[in-house]
Coordinates of C-alpha atoms in Angstrom, one line a residue:
M1 CA -89.8 11.2 47.6
S2 CA -88.8 7.9 46.1
I3 CA -85.5 6.2 47.0
R4 CA -83.6 4.4 44.3
S5 CA -82.5 1.0 45.1
P6 CA -78.8 0.2 44.5
I7 CA -78.2 -1.5 41.2
E8 CA -77.2 -5.1 41.9
E9 CA -74.1 -6.4 40.0
P10 CA -74.6 -9.6 38.1
Q11 CA -73.3 -12.6 40.1
V12 CA -70.4 -14.5 38.5
T13 CA -69.8 -18.1 39.6
H14 CA -66.3 -19.3 40.4
S15 CA -66.2 -21.5 37.3
Q16 CA -67.2 -18.5 35.0
K17 CA -64.5 -16.3 36.7
A18 CA -61.9 -19.0 36.3
T19 CA -62.8 -19.6 32.6
V20 CA -62.7 -15.8 31.8
E21 CA -59.3 -15.7 33.4
D22 CA -58.3 -18.7 31.4
A23 CA -59.3 -16.9 28.2
D24 CA -57.5 -13.7 29.2
E25 CA -54.3 -15.6 30.1
A26 CA -54.5 -17.5 26.8
V27 CA -54.5 -14.2 24.9
D28 CA -51.6 -12.8 26.9
E29 CA -49.6 -16.0 26.2
E30 CA -50.4 -15.8 22.5
Q31 CA -49.1 -12.2 22.3
E32 CA -45.9 -13.3 23.9
E33 CA -45.4 -16.0 21.2
D34 CA -42.8 -15.5 18.6
E35 CA -44.4 -14.1 15.4
E36 CA -43.1 -16.9 13.2
V37 CA -44.4 -19.5 15.7
V38 CA -47.9 -17.9 15.7
D39 CA -48.0 -17.8 11.9
E40 CA -46.8 -21.3 11.6
K41 CA -49.4 -23.8 10.6
L42 CA -49.3 -25.8 13.7
P43 CA -50.7 -29.4 13.6
W44 CA -52.9 -28.8 16.6
T45 CA -55.8 -26.4 17.0
H46 CA -55.5 -23.2 19.1
S47 CA -58.5 -22.6 21.4
P48 CA -60.6 -19.7 20.0
S49 CA -60.3 -17.4 23.0
R50 CA -60.8 -13.7 23.3
T51 CA -60.5 -11.3 26.1
G52 CA -63.4 -11.6 28.5
Q53 CA -65.1 -14.4 26.4
F54 CA -66.7 -17.1 28.5
I55 CA -65.4 -20.6 27.4
P56 CA -66.8 -23.3 29.6
P57 CA -64.3 -26.0 30.7
P58 CA -64.8 -29.5 29.3
S59 CA -67.2 -31.6 31.2
L60 CA -65.9 -34.3 33.6
V61 CA -67.5 -36.9 31.3
E62 CA -65.6 -35.6 28.2
A63 CA -62.4 -35.2 30.2
G64 CA -62.7 -38.7 31.7
A65 CA -63.2 -40.3 28.2
S66 CA -60.2 -38.4 26.9
L67 CA -58.1 -39.5 29.8
N68 CA -58.9 -43.2 29.1
D69 CA -58.0 -42.7 25.4
L70 CA -54.8 -41.0 26.3
K71 CA -53.8 -43.9 28.5
F72 CA -54.2 -46.4 25.6
L73 CA -52.4 -44.0 23.3
I74 CA -49.4 -43.7 25.6
Q75 CA -49.4 -47.4 26.6
P76 CA -51.2 -49.4 23.9
R77 CA -52.0 -53.0 24.8
R78 CA -50.7 -55.9 22.9
T79 CA -53.1 -57.8 20.6
S80 CA -53.0 -60.7 23.1
G81 CA -54.2 -58.3 25.8
I82 CA -51.2 -59.1 28.0
G83 CA -48.6 -56.3 28.5
H84 CA -48.1 -53.2 26.4
K85 CA -46.4 -52.5 23.1
D86 CA -44.2 -49.6 21.9
P87 CA -46.5 -46.6 21.2
Q88 CA -44.1 -45.4 18.4
L89 CA -44.2 -41.8 19.7
D90 CA -41.2 -39.4 19.6
L91 CA -39.9 -38.3 23.0
L92 CA -41.3 -34.8 22.8
L93 CA -44.8 -35.9 21.8
Q94 CA -44.8 -38.6 24.5
S95 CA -43.7 -36.1 27.1
R96 CA -46.5 -33.7 26.2
L97 CA -49.1 -36.5 26.2
E98 CA -48.0 -37.6 29.7
K99 CA -48.4 -34.0 30.9
M100 CA -51.9 -33.9 29.5
Q101 CA -52.7 -37.2 31.1
M102 CA -51.6 -35.9 34.5
F103 CA -53.5 -32.7 33.9
L104 CA -56.7 -34.6 33.1
W105 CA -56.3 -36.9 36.2
N106 CA -56.0 -33.9 38.5
Y107 CA -59.1 -32.5 36.9
T108 CA -61.2 -35.6 37.0
K109 CA -60.0 -37.7 40.0
P110 CA -62.8 -38.7 42.4
I111 CA -61.2 -37.2 45.5
G112 CA -59.4 -33.8 45.6
A113 CA -60.1 -32.9 42.0
C114 CA -59.1 -29.3 40.9
R115 CA -60.9 -26.9 38.7
W116 CA -59.8 -26.7 35.0
Q117 CA -57.4 -23.8 35.3
A118 CA -56.1 -24.8 38.8
A119 CA -55.3 -28.3 37.6
S120 CA -53.2 -26.9 34.7
L121 CA -51.3 -24.6 37.1
M122 CA -50.7 -27.5 39.5
N123 CA -49.2 -29.5 36.6
A124 CA -47.0 -26.7 35.5
N125 CA -45.8 -26.2 39.0
A126 CA -45.1 -30.0 39.4
Y127 CA -42.8 -29.8 36.3
E128 CA -41.2 -26.6 37.6
K129 CA -42.5 -24.6 34.6
S130 CA -44.3 -21.3 34.3
T131 CA -47.8 -20.4 33.4
W132 CA -46.8 -20.8 29.8
L133 CA -47.0 -24.6 30.2
A134 CA -50.3 -24.4 32.0
G135 CA -51.8 -22.5 29.1
R136 CA -50.4 -24.9 26.6
L137 CA -51.8 -27.9 28.5
R138 CA -55.3 -26.4 28.4
Q139 CA -54.9 -25.7 24.6
W140 CA -53.5 -29.1 23.8
T141 CA -56.1 -30.9 25.9
R142 CA -59.1 -28.9 24.6
A143 CA -58.0 -29.8 21.0
Y144 CA -57.6 -33.5 21.9
I145 CA -61.0 -33.6 23.5
L146 CA -62.6 -32.3 20.3
D147 CA -60.5 -34.4 18.0
R148 CA -58.5 -37.5 19.0
N149 CA -56.2 -37.0 16.0
D150 CA -55.3 -33.5 17.0
L151 CA -52.1 -34.1 18.9
P152 CA -49.4 -31.6 20.0
L153 CA -46.9 -32.9 17.5
N154 CA -43.3 -32.1 17.4
I155 CA -42.8 -29.8 14.4
Y156 CA -39.0 -29.7 14.6
G157 CA -37.5 -29.8 11.2
T158 CA -40.7 -28.9 9.3
W159 CA -39.7 -25.3 8.5
N160 CA -39.2 -24.6 4.8
S161 CA -37.5 -21.3 5.0
S162 CA -34.2 -19.9 6.2
I163 CA -32.7 -16.5 7.0
L164 CA -30.9 -16.6 3.6
E165 CA -34.3 -16.2 2.0
D166 CA -34.4 -12.7 3.4
A167 CA -33.6 -10.6 0.3
G168 CA -31.9 -7.8 2.2
Y169 CA -29.6 -10.1 4.2
S170 CA -28.7 -12.3 1.2
K171 CA -27.8 -9.3 -0.9
R172 CA -25.6 -7.9 1.9
V173 CA -23.8 -11.2 2.3
Y174 CA -23.2 -11.5 -1.5
H175 CA -21.8 -8.0 -1.8
E176 CA -19.9 -7.6 1.4
F177 CA -18.4 -11.0 1.7
P178 CA -17.2 -12.1 -1.7
M179 CA -16.1 -15.7 -2.4
S180 CA -12.4 -16.5 -2.0
S181 CA -10.2 -19.5 -2.4
K182 CA -8.0 -18.5 0.5
E183 CA -8.9 -20.3 3.8
A184 CA -8.1 -17.2 5.9
D185 CA -10.5 -15.1 3.8
L186 CA -13.2 -17.7 4.0
E187 CA -13.0 -18.0 7.7
R188 CA -13.0 -14.2 8.1
N189 CA -16.0 -13.8 5.8
V190 CA -18.0 -16.6 7.6
L191 CA -17.5 -15.0 11.0
A192 CA -18.3 -11.5 9.6
A193 CA -21.5 -12.9 7.9
L194 CA -22.6 -14.5 11.2
E195 CA -22.2 -11.2 13.0
A196 CA -24.3 -9.5 10.4
V197 CA -27.3 -11.7 11.1
P198 CA -30.2 -9.5 12.2
L199 CA -30.9 -9.5 16.0
D200 CA -34.6 -10.2 15.4
A201 CA -33.7 -13.4 13.5
I202 CA -31.6 -14.6 16.3
R203 CA -34.4 -13.9 18.8
R204 CA -36.9 -15.8 16.6
F205 CA -34.6 -18.8 16.4
S206 CA -33.9 -18.8 20.1
T207 CA -37.6 -18.5 20.9
R208 CA -38.6 -21.4 18.7
S209 CA -35.8 -23.6 20.1
L210 CA -37.1 -23.0 23.6
R211 CA -40.7 -23.8 22.5
F212 CA -39.6 -27.2 21.3
M213 CA -38.2 -28.0 24.7
D214 CA -41.5 -26.8 26.4
Y215 CA -39.6 -24.0 28.3

């Protein structure tokens, strides 16, 4: 009588496990994003991650080269080679680039370097932020490694639509709050119109505002 040998499960390395978890977390974070933010044509590339898909982390060589380029981008040298000049970056973009710089340093430093996902979590914790920032750091940095012109730009003020373009809401405002020359009527109508703003629109606006501040 033959005895069947137990089926051995495939061995998964720590780096593979961390990267799969990286992909899973990225999907969860994207699902939490506001619908309008997801649909927005963002100026930086989202990493193409799917649940359970193995996406290897950038090599230390790639990450090190990107770190050096980031340093010169944040603190460009003068033509004379002495001192630095203004990088001409807005405050939000510069803040994000500095976070990416610290992330890459923790990932590539000669002594005490962390794995890809662990380094991003360490950075988020250092800034007293949640795993949302850790996921964004990985996305921003992957995009920058692939294309030095792909930066996490500040898209504040680039929307070209407003709540008044919602046909249903505009119609309601027009019919329920007619124009009036009396100041009291105008004040009452404005307050009533604000109260009539759909809750989902308020939620979207609040979510986008928090995203701009990297919360």
